[in-house]
Tab-separated table of C-alpha atoms in Angstrom:
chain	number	residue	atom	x	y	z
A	228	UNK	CA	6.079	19.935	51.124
A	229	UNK	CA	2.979	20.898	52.987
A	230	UNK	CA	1.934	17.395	54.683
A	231	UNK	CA	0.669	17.863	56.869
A	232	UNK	CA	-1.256	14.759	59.496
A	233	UNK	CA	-3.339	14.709	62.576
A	234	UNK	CA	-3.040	11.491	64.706
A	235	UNK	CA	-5.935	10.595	66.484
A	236	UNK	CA	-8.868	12.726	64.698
A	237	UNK	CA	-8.491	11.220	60.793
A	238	UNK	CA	-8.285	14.525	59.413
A	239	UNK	CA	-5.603	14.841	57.112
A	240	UNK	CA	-4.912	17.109	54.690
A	241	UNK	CA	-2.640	16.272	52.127
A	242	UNK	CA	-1.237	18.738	49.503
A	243	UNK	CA	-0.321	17.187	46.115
A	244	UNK	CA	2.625	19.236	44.538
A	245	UNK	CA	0.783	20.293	41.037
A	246	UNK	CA	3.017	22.519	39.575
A	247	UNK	CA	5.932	20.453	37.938
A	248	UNK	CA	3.169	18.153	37.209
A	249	UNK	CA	1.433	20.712	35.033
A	250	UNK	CA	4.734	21.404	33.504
A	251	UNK	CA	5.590	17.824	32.490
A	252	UNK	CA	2.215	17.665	31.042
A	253	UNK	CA	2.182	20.928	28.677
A	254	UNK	CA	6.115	19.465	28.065
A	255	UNK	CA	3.964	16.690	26.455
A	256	UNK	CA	1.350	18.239	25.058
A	257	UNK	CA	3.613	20.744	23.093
A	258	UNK	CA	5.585	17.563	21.789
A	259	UNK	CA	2.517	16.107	20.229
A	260	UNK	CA	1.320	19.370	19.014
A	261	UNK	CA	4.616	19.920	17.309
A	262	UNK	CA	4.843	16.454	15.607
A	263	UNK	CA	1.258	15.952	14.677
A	264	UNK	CA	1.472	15.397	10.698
A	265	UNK	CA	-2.028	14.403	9.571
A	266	UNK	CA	-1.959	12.778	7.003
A	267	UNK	CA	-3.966	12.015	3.916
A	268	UNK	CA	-7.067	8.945	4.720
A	269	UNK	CA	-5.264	5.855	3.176
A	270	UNK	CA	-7.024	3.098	1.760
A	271	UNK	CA	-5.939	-0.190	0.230
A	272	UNK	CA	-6.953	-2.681	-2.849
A	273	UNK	CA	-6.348	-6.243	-2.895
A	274	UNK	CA	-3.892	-7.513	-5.752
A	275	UNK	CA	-3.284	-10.612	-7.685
A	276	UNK	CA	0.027	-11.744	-9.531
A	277	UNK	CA	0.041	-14.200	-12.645
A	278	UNK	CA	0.814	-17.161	-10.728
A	279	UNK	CA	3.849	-19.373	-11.998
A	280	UNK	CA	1.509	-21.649	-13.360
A	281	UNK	CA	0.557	-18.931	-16.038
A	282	UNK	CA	2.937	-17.849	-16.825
A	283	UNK	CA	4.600	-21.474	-17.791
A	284	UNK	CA	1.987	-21.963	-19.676
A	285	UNK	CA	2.128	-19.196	-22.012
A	286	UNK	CA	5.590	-19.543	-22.338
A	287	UNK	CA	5.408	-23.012	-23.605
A	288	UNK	CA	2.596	-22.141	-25.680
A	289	UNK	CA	3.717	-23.292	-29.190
A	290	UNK	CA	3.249	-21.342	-32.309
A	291	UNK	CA	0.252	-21.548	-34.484
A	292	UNK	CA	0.376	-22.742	-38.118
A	293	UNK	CA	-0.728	-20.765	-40.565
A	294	UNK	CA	-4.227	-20.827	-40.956
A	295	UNK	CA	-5.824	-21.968	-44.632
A	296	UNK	CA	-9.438	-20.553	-45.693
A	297	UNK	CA	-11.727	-23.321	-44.363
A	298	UNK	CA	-9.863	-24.645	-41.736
A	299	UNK	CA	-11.670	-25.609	-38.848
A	300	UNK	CA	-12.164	-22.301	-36.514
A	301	UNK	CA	-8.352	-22.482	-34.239
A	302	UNK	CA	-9.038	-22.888	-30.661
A	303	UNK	CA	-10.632	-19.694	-28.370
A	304	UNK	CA	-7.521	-17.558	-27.033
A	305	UNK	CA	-8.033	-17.687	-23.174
A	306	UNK	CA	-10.753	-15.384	-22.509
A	307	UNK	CA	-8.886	-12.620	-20.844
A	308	UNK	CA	-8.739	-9.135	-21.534
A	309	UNK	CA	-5.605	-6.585	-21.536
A	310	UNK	CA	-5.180	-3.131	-21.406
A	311	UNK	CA	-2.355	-1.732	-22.515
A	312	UNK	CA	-0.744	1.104	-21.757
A	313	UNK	CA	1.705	3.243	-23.262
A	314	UNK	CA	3.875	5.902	-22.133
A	315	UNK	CA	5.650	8.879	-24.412
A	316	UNK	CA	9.174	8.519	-24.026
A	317	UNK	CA	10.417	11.907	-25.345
A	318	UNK	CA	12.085	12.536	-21.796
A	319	UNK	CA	9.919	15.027	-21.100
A	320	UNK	CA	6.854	13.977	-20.235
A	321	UNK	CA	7.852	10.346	-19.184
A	322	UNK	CA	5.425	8.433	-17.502
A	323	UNK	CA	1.991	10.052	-18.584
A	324	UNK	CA	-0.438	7.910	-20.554
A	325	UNK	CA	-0.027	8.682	-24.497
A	326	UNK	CA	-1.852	5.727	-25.482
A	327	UNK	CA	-4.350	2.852	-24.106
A	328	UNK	CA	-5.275	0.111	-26.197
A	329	UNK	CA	-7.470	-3.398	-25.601
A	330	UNK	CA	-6.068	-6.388	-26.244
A	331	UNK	CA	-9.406	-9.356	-26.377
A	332	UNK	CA	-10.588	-12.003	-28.786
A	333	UNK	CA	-11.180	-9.619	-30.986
A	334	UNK	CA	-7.517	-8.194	-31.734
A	335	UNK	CA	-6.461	-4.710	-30.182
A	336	UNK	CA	-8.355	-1.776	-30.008
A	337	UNK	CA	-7.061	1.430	-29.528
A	338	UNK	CA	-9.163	3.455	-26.812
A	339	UNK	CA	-9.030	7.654	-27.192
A	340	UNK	CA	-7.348	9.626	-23.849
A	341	UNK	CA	-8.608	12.983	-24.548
A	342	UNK	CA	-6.240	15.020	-21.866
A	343	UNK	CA	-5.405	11.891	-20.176
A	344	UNK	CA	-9.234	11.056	-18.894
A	345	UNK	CA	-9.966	7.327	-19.418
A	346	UNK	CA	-14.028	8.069	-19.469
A	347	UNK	CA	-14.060	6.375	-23.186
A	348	UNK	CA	-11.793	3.119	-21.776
A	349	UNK	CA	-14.465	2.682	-19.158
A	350	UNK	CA	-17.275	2.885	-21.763
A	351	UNK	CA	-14.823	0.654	-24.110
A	352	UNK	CA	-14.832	-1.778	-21.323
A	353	UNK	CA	-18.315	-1.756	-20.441
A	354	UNK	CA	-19.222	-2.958	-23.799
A	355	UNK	CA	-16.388	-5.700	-23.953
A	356	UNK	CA	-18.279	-7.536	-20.599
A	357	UNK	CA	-21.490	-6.814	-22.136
A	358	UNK	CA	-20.486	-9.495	-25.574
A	359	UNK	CA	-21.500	-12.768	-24.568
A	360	UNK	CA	-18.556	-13.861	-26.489
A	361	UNK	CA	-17.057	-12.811	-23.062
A	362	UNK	CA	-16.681	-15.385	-20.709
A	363	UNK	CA	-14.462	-14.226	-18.107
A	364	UNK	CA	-16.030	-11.031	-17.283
A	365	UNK	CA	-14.238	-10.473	-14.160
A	366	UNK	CA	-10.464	-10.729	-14.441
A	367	UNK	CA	-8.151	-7.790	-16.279
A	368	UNK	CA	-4.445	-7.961	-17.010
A	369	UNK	CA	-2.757	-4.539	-16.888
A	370	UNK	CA	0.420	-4.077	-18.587
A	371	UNK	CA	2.360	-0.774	-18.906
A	372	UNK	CA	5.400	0.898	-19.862
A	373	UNK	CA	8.413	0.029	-17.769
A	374	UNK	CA	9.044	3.973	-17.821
A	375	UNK	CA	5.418	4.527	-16.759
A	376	UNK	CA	3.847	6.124	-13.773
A	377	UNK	CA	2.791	4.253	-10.596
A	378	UNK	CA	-0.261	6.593	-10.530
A	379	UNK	CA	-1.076	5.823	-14.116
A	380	UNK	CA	-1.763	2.254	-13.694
A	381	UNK	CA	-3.736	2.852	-10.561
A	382	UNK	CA	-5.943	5.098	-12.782
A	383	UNK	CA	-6.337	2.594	-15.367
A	384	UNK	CA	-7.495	-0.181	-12.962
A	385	UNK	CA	-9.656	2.378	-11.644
A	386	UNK	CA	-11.321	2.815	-14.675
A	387	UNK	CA	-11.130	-1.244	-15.303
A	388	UNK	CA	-12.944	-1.642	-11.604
A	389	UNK	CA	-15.553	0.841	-12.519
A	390	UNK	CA	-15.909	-0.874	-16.157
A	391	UNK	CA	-16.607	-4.432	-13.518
A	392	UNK	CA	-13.779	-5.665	-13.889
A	393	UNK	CA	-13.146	-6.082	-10.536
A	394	UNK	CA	-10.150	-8.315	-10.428
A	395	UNK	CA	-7.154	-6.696	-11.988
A	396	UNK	CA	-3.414	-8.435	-12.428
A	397	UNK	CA	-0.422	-6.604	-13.235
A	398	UNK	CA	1.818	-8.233	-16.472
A	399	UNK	CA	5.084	-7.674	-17.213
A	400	UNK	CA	6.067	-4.293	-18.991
A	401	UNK	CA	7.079	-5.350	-22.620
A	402	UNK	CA	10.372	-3.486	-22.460
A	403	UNK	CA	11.169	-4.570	-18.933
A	404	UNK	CA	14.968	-3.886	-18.021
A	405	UNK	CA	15.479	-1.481	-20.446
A	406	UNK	CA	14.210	1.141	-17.983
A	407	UNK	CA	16.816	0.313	-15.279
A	408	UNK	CA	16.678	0.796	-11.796
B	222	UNK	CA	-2.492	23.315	68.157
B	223	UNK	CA	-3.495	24.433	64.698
B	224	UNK	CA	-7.266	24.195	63.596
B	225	UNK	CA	-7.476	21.717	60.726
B	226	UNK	CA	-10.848	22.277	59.020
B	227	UNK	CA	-12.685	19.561	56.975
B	228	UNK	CA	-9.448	17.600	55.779
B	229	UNK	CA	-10.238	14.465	53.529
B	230	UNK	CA	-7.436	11.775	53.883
B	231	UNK	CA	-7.340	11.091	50.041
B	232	UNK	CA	-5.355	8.008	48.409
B	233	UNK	CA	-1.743	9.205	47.402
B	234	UNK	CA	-1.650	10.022	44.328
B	235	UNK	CA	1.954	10.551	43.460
B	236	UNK	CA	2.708	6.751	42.726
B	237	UNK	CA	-0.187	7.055	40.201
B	238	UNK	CA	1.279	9.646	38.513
B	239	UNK	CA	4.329	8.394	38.220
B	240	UNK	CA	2.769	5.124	36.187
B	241	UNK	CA	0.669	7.669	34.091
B	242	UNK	CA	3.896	9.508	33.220
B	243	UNK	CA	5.510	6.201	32.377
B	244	UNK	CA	2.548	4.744	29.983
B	245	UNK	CA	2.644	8.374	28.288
B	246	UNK	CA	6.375	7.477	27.615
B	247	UNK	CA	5.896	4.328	25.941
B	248	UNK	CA	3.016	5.896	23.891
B	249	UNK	CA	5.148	8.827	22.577
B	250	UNK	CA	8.081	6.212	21.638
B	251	UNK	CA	5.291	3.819	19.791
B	252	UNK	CA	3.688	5.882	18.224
B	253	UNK	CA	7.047	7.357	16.472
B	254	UNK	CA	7.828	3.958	15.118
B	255	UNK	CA	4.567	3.110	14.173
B	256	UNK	CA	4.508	6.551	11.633
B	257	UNK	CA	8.284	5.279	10.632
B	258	UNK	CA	6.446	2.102	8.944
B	259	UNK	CA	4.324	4.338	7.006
B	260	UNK	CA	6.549	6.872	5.871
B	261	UNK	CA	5.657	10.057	5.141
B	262	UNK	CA	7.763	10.747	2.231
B	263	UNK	CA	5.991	8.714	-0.118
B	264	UNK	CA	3.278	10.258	-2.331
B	265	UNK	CA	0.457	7.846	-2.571
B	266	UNK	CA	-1.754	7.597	-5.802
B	267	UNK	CA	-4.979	8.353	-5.696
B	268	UNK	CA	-7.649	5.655	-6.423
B	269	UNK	CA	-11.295	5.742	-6.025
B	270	UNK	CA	-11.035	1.909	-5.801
B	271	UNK	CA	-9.295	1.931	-2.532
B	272	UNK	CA	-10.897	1.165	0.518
B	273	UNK	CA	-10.849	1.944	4.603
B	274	UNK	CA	-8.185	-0.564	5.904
B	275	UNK	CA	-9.895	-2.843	8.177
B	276	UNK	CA	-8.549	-4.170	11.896
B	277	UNK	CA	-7.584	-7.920	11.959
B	278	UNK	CA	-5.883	-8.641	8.968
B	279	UNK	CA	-3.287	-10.734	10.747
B	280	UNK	CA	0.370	-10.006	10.590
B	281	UNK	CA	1.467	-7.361	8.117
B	282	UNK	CA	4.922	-6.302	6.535
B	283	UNK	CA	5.073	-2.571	5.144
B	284	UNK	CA	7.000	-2.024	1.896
B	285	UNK	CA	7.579	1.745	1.029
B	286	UNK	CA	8.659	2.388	-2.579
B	287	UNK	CA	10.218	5.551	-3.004
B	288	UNK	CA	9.920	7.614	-6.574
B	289	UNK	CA	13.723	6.003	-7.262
B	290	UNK	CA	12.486	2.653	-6.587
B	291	UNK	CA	14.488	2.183	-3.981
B	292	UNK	CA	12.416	0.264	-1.075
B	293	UNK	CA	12.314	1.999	2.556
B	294	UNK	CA	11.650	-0.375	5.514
B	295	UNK	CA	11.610	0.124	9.036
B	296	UNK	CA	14.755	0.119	10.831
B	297	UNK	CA	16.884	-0.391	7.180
B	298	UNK	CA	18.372	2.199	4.646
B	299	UNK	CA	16.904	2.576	1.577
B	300	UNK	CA	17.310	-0.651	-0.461
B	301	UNK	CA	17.938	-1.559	-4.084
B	302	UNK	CA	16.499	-4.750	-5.568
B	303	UNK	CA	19.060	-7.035	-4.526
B	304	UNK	CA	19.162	-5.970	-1.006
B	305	UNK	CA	14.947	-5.926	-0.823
B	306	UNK	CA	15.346	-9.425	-2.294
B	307	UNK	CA	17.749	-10.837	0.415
B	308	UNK	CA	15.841	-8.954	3.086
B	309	UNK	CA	12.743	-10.215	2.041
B	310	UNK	CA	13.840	-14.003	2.157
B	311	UNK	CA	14.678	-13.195	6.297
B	312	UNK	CA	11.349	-11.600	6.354
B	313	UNK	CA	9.339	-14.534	4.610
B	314	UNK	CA	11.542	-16.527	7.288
B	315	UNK	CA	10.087	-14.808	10.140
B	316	UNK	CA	6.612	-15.237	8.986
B	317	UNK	CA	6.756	-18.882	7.597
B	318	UNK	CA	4.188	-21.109	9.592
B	319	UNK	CA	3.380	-24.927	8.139
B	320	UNK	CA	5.624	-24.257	4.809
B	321	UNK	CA	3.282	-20.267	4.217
B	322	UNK	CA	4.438	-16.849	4.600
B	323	UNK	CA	1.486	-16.012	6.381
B	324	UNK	CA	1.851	-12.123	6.391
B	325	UNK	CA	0.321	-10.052	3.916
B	326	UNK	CA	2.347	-7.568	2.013
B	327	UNK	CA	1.028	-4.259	2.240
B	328	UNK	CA	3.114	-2.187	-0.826
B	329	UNK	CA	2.898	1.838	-0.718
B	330	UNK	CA	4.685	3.045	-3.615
B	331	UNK	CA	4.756	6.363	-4.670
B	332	UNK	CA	2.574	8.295	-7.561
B	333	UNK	CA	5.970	8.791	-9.636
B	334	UNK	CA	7.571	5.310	-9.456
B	335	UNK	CA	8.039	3.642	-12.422
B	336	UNK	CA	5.932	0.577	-13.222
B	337	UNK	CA	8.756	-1.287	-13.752
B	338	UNK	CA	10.025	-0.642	-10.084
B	339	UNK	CA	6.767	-1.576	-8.856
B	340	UNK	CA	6.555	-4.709	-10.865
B	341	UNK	CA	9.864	-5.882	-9.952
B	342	UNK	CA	9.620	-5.632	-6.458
B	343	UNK	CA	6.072	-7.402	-5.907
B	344	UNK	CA	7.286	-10.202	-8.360
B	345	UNK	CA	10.477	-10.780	-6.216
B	346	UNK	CA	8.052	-10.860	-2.825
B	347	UNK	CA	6.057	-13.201	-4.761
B	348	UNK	CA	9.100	-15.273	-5.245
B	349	UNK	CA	10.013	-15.338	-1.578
B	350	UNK	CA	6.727	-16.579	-0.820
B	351	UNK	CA	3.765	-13.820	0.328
B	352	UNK	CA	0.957	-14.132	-1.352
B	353	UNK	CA	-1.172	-11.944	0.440
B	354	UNK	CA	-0.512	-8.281	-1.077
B	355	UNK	CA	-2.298	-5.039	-0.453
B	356	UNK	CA	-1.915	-1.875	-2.818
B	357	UNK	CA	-1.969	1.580	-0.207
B	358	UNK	CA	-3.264	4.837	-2.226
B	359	UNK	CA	-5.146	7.976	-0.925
B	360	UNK	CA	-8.964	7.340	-1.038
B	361	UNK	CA	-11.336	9.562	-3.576
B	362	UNK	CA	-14.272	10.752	-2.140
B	363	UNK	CA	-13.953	8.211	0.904
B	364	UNK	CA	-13.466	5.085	-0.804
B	365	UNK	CA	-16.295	2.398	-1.811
């Protein structure tokens, strides 16, 4: 190595070996070049569960009598509002959305997918939180298909958080542990 | 005796190096298992509800769900329900301060996984005790 020192005047010169250092760095450099894997911008929603409390409740709910003509009105159904969705299950095309309906008050409603685009749930929606008869205009249960698509139901609350309905709960699929995992 | 013209006596910078060297090291290793928790593999949904994640969320546990609904974790082979279960309850362990799981769950399950799967697997972390749970999918259009 070229040290090289001078006693008595201070002036040193001292010679820094730079070439394996240059090496070890483009080493590095190609490593990261090879592994970078950018990836797609994530973001993240918060979630709610029915809490155990709910879902006790519903389950203990007891049946309703049958109603005669000018009976008093039967207690309000808890103001909530569900969208339903259904998958085909012709093994085929498993797991796309063949139907969405609204469950409210006011019984279900089916809602229209025209080539899977949920513009007319969103304007379905819109009106539900618009009735004053509406008086939780904030929460949304979601309940799909056990055989149906992750990205479905994202789409759905999508549509349910553009509607305003901005806090969205996932329900149990109706045929759950049929599907299997 | 030779001439020596205008020499500087600089610090050494060898041992300096060395530490740089070392702290690129550790960087390359971390940053490998960081992109482990967040696994490539899985296919996100896109939402146009999702939003940037934001720094100081407190302590968070990663749940991949692959299309199979089996659930990929750090360090573990891919799990079925009754081995995410069980490994759950030492996670919730882990994170239990005053009687709370105090981590937040952050769930990124793939477009094509069933609902079922999904469902499943967040009610049996709910059972284990997190409450905190955060849905990962690609952001539309930059989020809200």
């Amino acid at each position: 190595m070229g040290i090289a020192s001078r006693r008595g005047t201070g002036d040193t010169k001292v010679d820094v070996p730079i070439t394996p250092m240059l090496d070890m760095t483009f080493q590095l450099l190609f490593f990261f070049v090879l592994n970078y894997n950018p990836s797609a911008m994530e973001g993240q929603m918060d979630l709610s569960l029915p809490t155990p409390k709910d879902m006790v409740k519903n389950a203990s709910k007891p049946e309703k009598p049958s109603e005669m003509p000018g009976d008093e009105e039967p207690p309000e159904e808890p103001p909530e509002v569900t969208v339903v969705v259904k998958t085909q299950h012709d093994g085929r095309s498993d797991g796309v959305i063949s139907q969405v309906s609204i469950l409210s008050n006011a019984g279900e409603t089916p809602v229209p997918t025209p080539n899977g685009k949920l513009d007319q749930l969103v304007d379905q929606l819109k009106k539900m939180r618009d009735d004053p008869a509406l008086i939780n205009k904030k929460d949304v249960k979601l309940q799909g298909d056990s055989r149906l698509k992750w990205e479905a139901i994202v789409r759905v609350r999508d549509a349910c958080q553009q509607a305003g309905f901005t806090n969205a709960s996932f329900a149990p699929p109706p045929d759950l542990g049929l599907g299997g995992q | 005796m030779a001439n020596v013209q205008g020499a500087d006596t600089g610090p050494d910078l060898t041992a300096m190096l060395d530490v740089v060297m070392q702290l690129l090291l550790y960087f390359i290793f971390c940053a490998r298992l960081i992109n482990e928790q967040t696994t490539g593999d899985i296919k996100l949904p896109l939402s146009q509800a999702a939003k940037p994640m934001t720094r100081g969320e407190g302590e968070v546990l990663f749940i991949n769900i692959n299309p199979d609904g089996k659930v990929l974790a750090l360090g573990e082979d891919p799990m079925n329900l009754t081995q995410t279960k069980l490994w759950l309850e030492k996670r919730a362990q882990d994170y239990k301060k005053d009687g709370e799981v105090k981590a937040a769950l952050v769930v990124r399950a793939d477009r094509d996984t069933s609902y079922e799967n999904v469902y499943k697997i967040m009610q049996a972390c709910k059972d284990k005790g997190f409450r905190r749970f955060k849905l990962r999918a690609e952001m539309i259009g930059g989020g809200n």
